[in-house]
Amino acid sequence: RAPAVNFVNMSEMRQRKPTGDGSEEADLEAKNAERLALLTGLGEKAPESIRPFALKCAPGAVKIWELVEKLIPLIMLAYAKCLELYEKIKPYHPDDLVPCFIGLAMCFFGGEFPMLIATVVAVKVTGSGKAIKGSVMAIWSEAEKVINEEVKDEKEHAGDEGEKPKPQEVLTRKAMVALKVIDPQMLGNSMTALTTALLAVIASLKLTFARSLSLGSAIGDILSKPALRYGTPIMKTYLDDDYHKWIEPSIAYACRAVAMSVAFWVQQMISAVHSAIQGGQLFTASLCRYLRKYGISTFDPDTSNLDELAGYAVAVLGLGWQLFYSTPTLLALVLLPLTICEYAIRFTLVWFN
């Protein structure tokens, strides 16, 4: 279970000093102006090769800073509500029912999250789950200490009179506060363990990803030859001689893009079948164990094949849903966090490749 979060301090971080006219919008603009000045000052000190890029990114970074400041309390609130809900349903043994819900989700929606499911499998296969969880909890504990100390520091300097400190001076002061409370040994060990575990998972996922890339590359090579043979003369009739040099690369890239789309579609179909079968078996087996454990039913799945047959029936229903129906809008909003994780994993794999 994650360490308790000090929500009072998190809310205090969002409190803004009142301005003369009491306008929250004016206060936010002033705060963003300070942040922009800070980031601009840092950008001007950057190496000359990246200085223009850093200065151009400063306004966007301020917007991201503001968004993160608004999202963190909301995430903490959602986490607290989840803990409250868990305590309310604890008498119904939710830990034993979780596999049932996971199985149903895999059965009906697993094809939309092939990389997410593959990541969970890779974590189990590589044995990285405990290392990742322990490292994240340790890093969060250090971050919580820094947050609490930063709040105290803000209170101490809230009533300071005189010349307003420069943004660089504020950043230096905050960095010194963080260095004072962070345990470097724990942070270093946690970061090393987390990086090692994540690299092991990524290496396992790249094997799955490489199959799709290889299939797409092979299909692209097959498509490009006839496309170039028949498409090049047609394109030459519509383009001036100066642009003929772009015909062959454009056709080749278009064939490759189509081939990659086909390859990922095939991989998604395979993932849909696999997740439906695996999810159906997980659902029925977990449900039978839950009913038997709490005396609701005397059926023993270890001595009968009925649960497996029921699992295949559920798998057929789930696969039919994935192939012929789309996810309802309301349910898509519920699954949005999983969708974000899925595309984040895909982006990470592409970046590592």
mmCIF file of C-alpha atoms in Angstrom, residues 85-292:
data_model
loop_
_atom_site.group_PDB
_atom_site.id
_atom_site.type_symbol
_atom_site.label_atom_id
_atom_site.label_comp_id
_atom_site.label_asym_id
_atom_site.label_seq_id
_atom_site.Cartn_x
_atom_site.Cartn_y
_atom_site.Cartn_z
ATOM 1 C CA LEU A 85 -13.994 3.148 -1.901
ATOM 2 C CA TYR A 86 -11.681 0.218 -1.227
ATOM 3 C CA GLU A 87 -12.346 0.462 2.515
ATOM 4 C CA LYS A 88 -16.116 0.479 1.891
ATOM 5 C CA ILE A 89 -16.094 -2.634 -0.303
ATOM 6 C CA LYS A 90 -13.437 -4.445 1.734
ATOM 7 C CA PRO A 91 -16.044 -6.695 3.488
ATOM 8 C CA TYR A 92 -16.892 -8.134 0.047
ATOM 9 C CA HIS A 93 -13.281 -9.313 -0.499
ATOM 10 C CA PRO A 94 -12.478 -7.183 -3.585
ATOM 11 C CA ASP A 95 -8.944 -8.601 -3.792
ATOM 12 C CA ASP A 96 -10.401 -11.957 -4.789
ATOM 13 C CA LEU A 97 -12.798 -10.375 -7.299
ATOM 14 C CA VAL A 98 -10.184 -8.222 -9.051
ATOM 15 C CA PRO A 99 -9.026 -11.104 -11.313
ATOM 16 C CA CYS A 100 -12.647 -11.550 -12.445
ATOM 17 C CA PHE A 101 -12.925 -7.923 -13.537
ATOM 18 C CA ILE A 102 -9.497 -8.015 -15.167
ATOM 19 C CA GLY A 103 -10.494 -11.149 -17.070
ATOM 20 C CA LEU A 104 -13.693 -9.523 -18.356
ATOM 21 C CA ALA A 105 -11.810 -6.387 -19.398
ATOM 22 C CA MET A 106 -9.224 -8.459 -21.269
ATOM 23 C CA CYS A 107 -11.973 -10.497 -22.917
ATOM 24 C CA PHE A 108 -13.952 -7.560 -24.310
ATOM 25 C CA PHE A 109 -11.306 -4.830 -24.705
ATOM 26 C CA GLY A 110 -7.908 -6.568 -24.669
ATOM 27 C CA GLY A 111 -7.362 -6.105 -28.403
ATOM 28 C CA GLU A 112 -7.229 -2.339 -27.916
ATOM 29 C CA PHE A 113 -4.376 -2.594 -25.409
ATOM 30 C CA PRO A 114 -1.927 -5.175 -26.812
ATOM 31 C CA MET A 115 1.188 -3.399 -25.585
ATOM 32 C CA LEU A 116 -0.268 -2.745 -22.142
ATOM 33 C CA ILE A 117 -1.109 -6.427 -21.708
ATOM 34 C CA ALA A 118 2.306 -7.391 -23.066
ATOM 35 C CA THR A 119 3.883 -5.026 -20.526
ATOM 36 C CA VAL A 120 2.064 -6.691 -17.625
ATOM 37 C CA VAL A 121 3.150 -10.100 -18.913
ATOM 38 C CA ALA A 122 6.736 -8.872 -19.316
ATOM 39 C CA VAL A 123 6.752 -7.540 -15.748
ATOM 40 C CA LYS A 124 5.649 -10.950 -14.475
ATOM 41 C CA VAL A 125 8.080 -12.888 -16.677
ATOM 42 C CA THR A 126 11.091 -10.738 -15.793
ATOM 43 C CA GLY A 127 10.144 -10.566 -12.105
ATOM 44 C CA SER A 128 10.448 -6.774 -12.137
ATOM 45 C CA GLY A 129 7.164 -6.019 -10.378
ATOM 46 C CA LYS A 130 8.496 -5.845 -6.816
ATOM 47 C CA ALA A 131 11.544 -3.828 -7.859
ATOM 48 C CA ILE A 132 9.434 -1.281 -9.755
ATOM 49 C CA LYS A 133 6.884 -0.937 -6.945
ATOM 50 C CA GLY A 134 9.527 -0.612 -4.227
ATOM 51 C CA SER A 135 11.520 1.942 -6.217
ATOM 52 C CA VAL A 136 8.467 4.066 -7.021
ATOM 53 C CA MET A 137 7.355 4.051 -3.372
ATOM 54 C CA ALA A 138 10.839 5.056 -2.209
ATOM 55 C CA ILE A 139 11.076 7.879 -4.762
ATOM 56 C CA TRP A 140 7.581 9.069 -3.824
ATOM 57 C CA SER A 141 8.571 9.105 -0.156
ATOM 58 C CA GLU A 142 11.558 11.329 -0.954
ATOM 59 C CA ALA A 143 9.394 13.583 -3.134
ATOM 60 C CA GLU A 144 6.858 13.939 -0.319
ATOM 61 C CA LYS A 145 9.608 15.088 2.055
ATOM 62 C CA VAL A 146 10.747 17.676 -0.489
ATOM 63 C CA ILE A 147 7.165 18.935 -0.991
ATOM 64 C CA ASN A 148 6.589 19.347 2.741
ATOM 65 C CA GLU A 149 9.912 21.140 3.208
ATOM 66 C CA GLU A 150 9.216 23.441 0.246
ATOM 67 C CA VAL A 151 5.875 24.429 1.811
ATOM 68 C CA LYS A 152 7.643 25.301 5.084
ATOM 69 C CA ASP A 153 10.224 27.318 3.166
ATOM 70 C CA GLU A 154 7.491 29.252 1.344
ATOM 71 C CA LYS A 155 5.834 30.110 4.674
ATOM 72 C CA GLU A 156 9.129 31.300 6.156
ATOM 73 C CA HIS A 157 9.788 33.660 3.240
ATOM 74 C CA ALA A 158 6.169 34.750 2.727
ATOM 75 C CA GLY A 159 6.499 37.788 4.985
ATOM 76 C CA ASP A 160 9.956 38.878 3.842
ATOM 77 C CA GLU A 161 10.152 42.574 3.056
ATOM 78 C CA GLY A 162 12.574 44.374 0.854
ATOM 79 C CA GLU A 163 13.760 43.713 -2.672
ATOM 80 C CA LYS A 164 12.025 40.831 -4.411
ATOM 81 C CA PRO A 165 14.465 37.960 -5.109
ATOM 82 C CA LYS A 166 15.305 37.120 -8.698
ATOM 83 C CA PRO A 167 13.833 33.914 -10.181
ATOM 84 C CA GLN A 168 17.302 32.340 -10.347
ATOM 85 C CA GLU A 169 17.792 33.021 -6.638
ATOM 86 C CA VAL A 170 14.430 31.412 -5.830
ATOM 87 C CA LEU A 171 15.356 28.350 -7.889
ATOM 88 C CA THR A 172 18.706 28.072 -6.123
ATOM 89 C CA ARG A 173 17.025 28.335 -2.719
ATOM 90 C CA LYS A 174 14.501 25.624 -3.592
ATOM 91 C CA ALA A 175 17.260 23.374 -4.911
ATOM 92 C CA MET A 176 19.200 23.759 -1.664
ATOM 93 C CA VAL A 177 16.065 22.908 0.348
ATOM 94 C CA ALA A 178 15.584 19.756 -1.726
ATOM 95 C CA LEU A 179 19.221 18.713 -1.348
ATOM 96 C CA LYS A 180 18.944 19.155 2.420
ATOM 97 C CA VAL A 181 16.111 16.628 2.902
ATOM 98 C CA ILE A 182 16.769 14.058 0.150
ATOM 99 C CA ASP A 183 18.593 10.851 1.085
ATOM 100 C CA PRO A 184 21.039 10.460 -1.840
ATOM 101 C CA GLN A 185 21.803 6.819 -1.075
ATOM 102 C CA MET A 186 18.143 5.780 -1.096
ATOM 103 C CA LEU A 187 17.344 7.895 -4.145
ATOM 104 C CA GLY A 188 20.323 6.537 -6.080
ATOM 105 C CA ASN A 189 19.545 2.909 -5.259
ATOM 106 C CA SER A 190 15.883 3.386 -6.136
ATOM 107 C CA MET A 191 16.645 5.053 -9.461
ATOM 108 C CA THR A 192 19.146 2.316 -10.359
ATOM 109 C CA ALA A 193 16.704 -0.468 -9.496
ATOM 110 C CA LEU A 194 13.856 1.246 -11.339
ATOM 111 C CA THR A 195 15.930 1.865 -14.472
ATOM 112 C CA THR A 196 17.223 -1.710 -14.535
ATOM 113 C CA ALA A 197 13.728 -3.148 -14.149
ATOM 114 C CA LEU A 198 12.221 -0.890 -16.807
ATOM 115 C CA LEU A 199 14.992 -1.686 -19.296
ATOM 116 C CA ALA A 200 14.363 -5.403 -18.763
ATOM 117 C CA VAL A 201 10.667 -4.900 -19.496
ATOM 118 C CA ILE A 202 11.396 -2.753 -22.570
ATOM 119 C CA ALA A 203 13.818 -5.374 -23.917
ATOM 120 C CA SER A 204 11.100 -8.010 -23.578
ATOM 121 C CA LEU A 205 8.527 -5.789 -25.290
ATOM 122 C CA LYS A 206 10.841 -4.996 -28.185
ATOM 123 C CA LEU A 207 10.709 -8.650 -29.229
ATOM 124 C CA THR A 208 6.934 -8.391 -29.643
ATOM 125 C CA PHE A 209 7.271 -5.019 -31.335
ATOM 126 C CA ALA A 210 10.015 -6.298 -33.664
ATOM 127 C CA ARG A 211 7.708 -8.957 -35.111
ATOM 128 C CA SER A 212 5.279 -6.281 -36.257
ATOM 129 C CA LEU A 213 8.118 -4.181 -37.684
ATOM 130 C CA SER A 214 9.557 -7.162 -39.558
ATOM 131 C CA LEU A 215 6.142 -8.079 -40.959
ATOM 132 C CA GLY A 216 5.497 -4.488 -42.016
ATOM 133 C CA SER A 217 8.905 -4.189 -43.658
ATOM 134 C CA ALA A 218 8.394 -7.425 -45.599
ATOM 135 C CA ILE A 219 4.917 -6.385 -46.773
ATOM 136 C CA GLY A 220 6.263 -2.951 -47.738
ATOM 137 C CA ASP A 221 9.002 -4.471 -49.908
ATOM 138 C CA ILE A 222 6.449 -6.677 -51.650
ATOM 139 C CA LEU A 223 4.054 -3.788 -52.318
ATOM 140 C CA SER A 224 6.668 -1.267 -53.423
ATOM 141 C CA LYS A 225 7.845 -3.181 -56.521
ATOM 142 C CA PRO A 226 4.518 -3.279 -58.422
ATOM 143 C CA ALA A 227 3.609 0.162 -57.057
ATOM 144 C CA LEU A 228 6.805 1.637 -58.504
ATOM 145 C CA ARG A 229 6.362 -0.206 -61.792
ATOM 146 C CA TYR A 230 2.831 1.022 -62.427
ATOM 147 C CA GLY A 231 2.720 4.169 -60.323
ATOM 148 C CA THR A 232 5.871 5.910 -61.553
ATOM 149 C CA PRO A 233 4.718 6.446 -65.183
ATOM 150 C CA ILE A 234 1.356 7.753 -64.000
ATOM 151 C CA MET A 235 2.935 10.196 -61.533
ATOM 152 C CA LYS A 236 5.341 11.483 -64.201
ATOM 153 C CA THR A 237 2.436 12.580 -66.362
ATOM 154 C CA TYR A 238 1.101 14.795 -63.573
ATOM 155 C CA LEU A 239 4.365 16.260 -62.243
ATOM 156 C CA ASP A 240 6.996 18.518 -63.774
ATOM 157 C CA ASP A 241 10.443 17.142 -64.496
ATOM 158 C CA ASP A 242 11.881 19.009 -61.499
ATOM 159 C CA TYR A 243 9.762 16.902 -59.124
ATOM 160 C CA HIS A 244 10.303 13.475 -60.679
ATOM 161 C CA LYS A 245 13.063 12.744 -58.165
ATOM 162 C CA TRP A 246 10.432 12.654 -55.414
ATOM 163 C CA ILE A 247 8.219 10.055 -57.087
ATOM 164 C CA GLU A 248 10.139 6.909 -56.129
ATOM 165 C CA PRO A 249 10.748 7.843 -52.446
ATOM 166 C CA SER A 250 7.126 8.986 -52.044
ATOM 167 C CA ILE A 251 5.709 5.735 -53.413
ATOM 168 C CA ALA A 252 8.129 3.678 -51.302
ATOM 169 C CA TYR A 253 7.225 5.558 -48.104
ATOM 170 C CA ALA A 254 3.500 5.302 -48.868
ATOM 171 C CA CYS A 255 3.800 1.535 -49.358
ATOM 172 C CA ARG A 256 5.759 1.245 -46.134
ATOM 173 C CA ALA A 257 3.155 3.249 -44.213
ATOM 174 C CA VAL A 258 0.328 1.076 -45.559
ATOM 175 C CA ALA A 259 2.314 -2.070 -44.779
ATOM 176 C CA MET A 260 2.994 -0.961 -41.201
ATOM 177 C CA SER A 261 -0.696 -0.222 -40.705
ATOM 178 C CA VAL A 262 -1.576 -3.689 -41.991
ATOM 179 C CA ALA A 263 1.074 -5.284 -39.763
ATOM 180 C CA PHE A 264 -0.214 -3.550 -36.643
ATOM 181 C CA TRP A 265 -3.794 -4.430 -37.603
ATOM 182 C CA VAL A 266 -2.791 -8.100 -37.886
ATOM 183 C CA GLN A 267 -0.996 -7.859 -34.542
ATOM 184 C CA GLN A 268 -4.086 -6.272 -33.015
ATOM 185 C CA MET A 269 -6.275 -9.130 -34.301
ATOM 186 C CA ILE A 270 -3.863 -11.683 -32.847
ATOM 187 C CA SER A 271 -3.865 -9.794 -29.562
ATOM 188 C CA ALA A 272 -7.675 -9.691 -29.589
ATOM 189 C CA VAL A 273 -7.916 -13.487 -29.950
ATOM 190 C CA HIS A 274 -5.225 -14.080 -27.331
ATOM 191 C CA SER A 275 -6.681 -11.628 -24.812
ATOM 192 C CA ALA A 276 -10.227 -12.977 -25.308
ATOM 193 C CA ILE A 277 -9.177 -16.573 -24.606
ATOM 194 C CA GLN A 278 -6.908 -15.646 -21.710
ATOM 195 C CA GLY A 279 -9.466 -13.237 -20.235
ATOM 196 C CA GLY A 280 -12.322 -15.732 -20.489
ATOM 197 C CA GLN A 281 -10.332 -18.416 -18.678
ATOM 198 C CA LEU A 282 -9.199 -15.960 -16.008
ATOM 199 C CA PHE A 283 -12.761 -14.733 -15.436
ATOM 200 C CA THR A 284 -14.413 -18.142 -15.012
ATOM 201 C CA ALA A 285 -11.588 -19.678 -12.963
ATOM 202 C CA SER A 286 -11.404 -16.674 -10.607
ATOM 203 C CA LEU A 287 -15.184 -16.524 -10.235
ATOM 204 C CA CYS A 288 -15.403 -20.233 -9.386
ATOM 205 C CA ARG A 289 -12.638 -19.924 -6.797
ATOM 206 C CA TYR A 290 -14.334 -16.877 -5.250
ATOM 207 C CA LEU A 291 -17.735 -18.617 -4.995
ATOM 208 C CA ARG A 292 -16.166 -21.751 -3.519
#
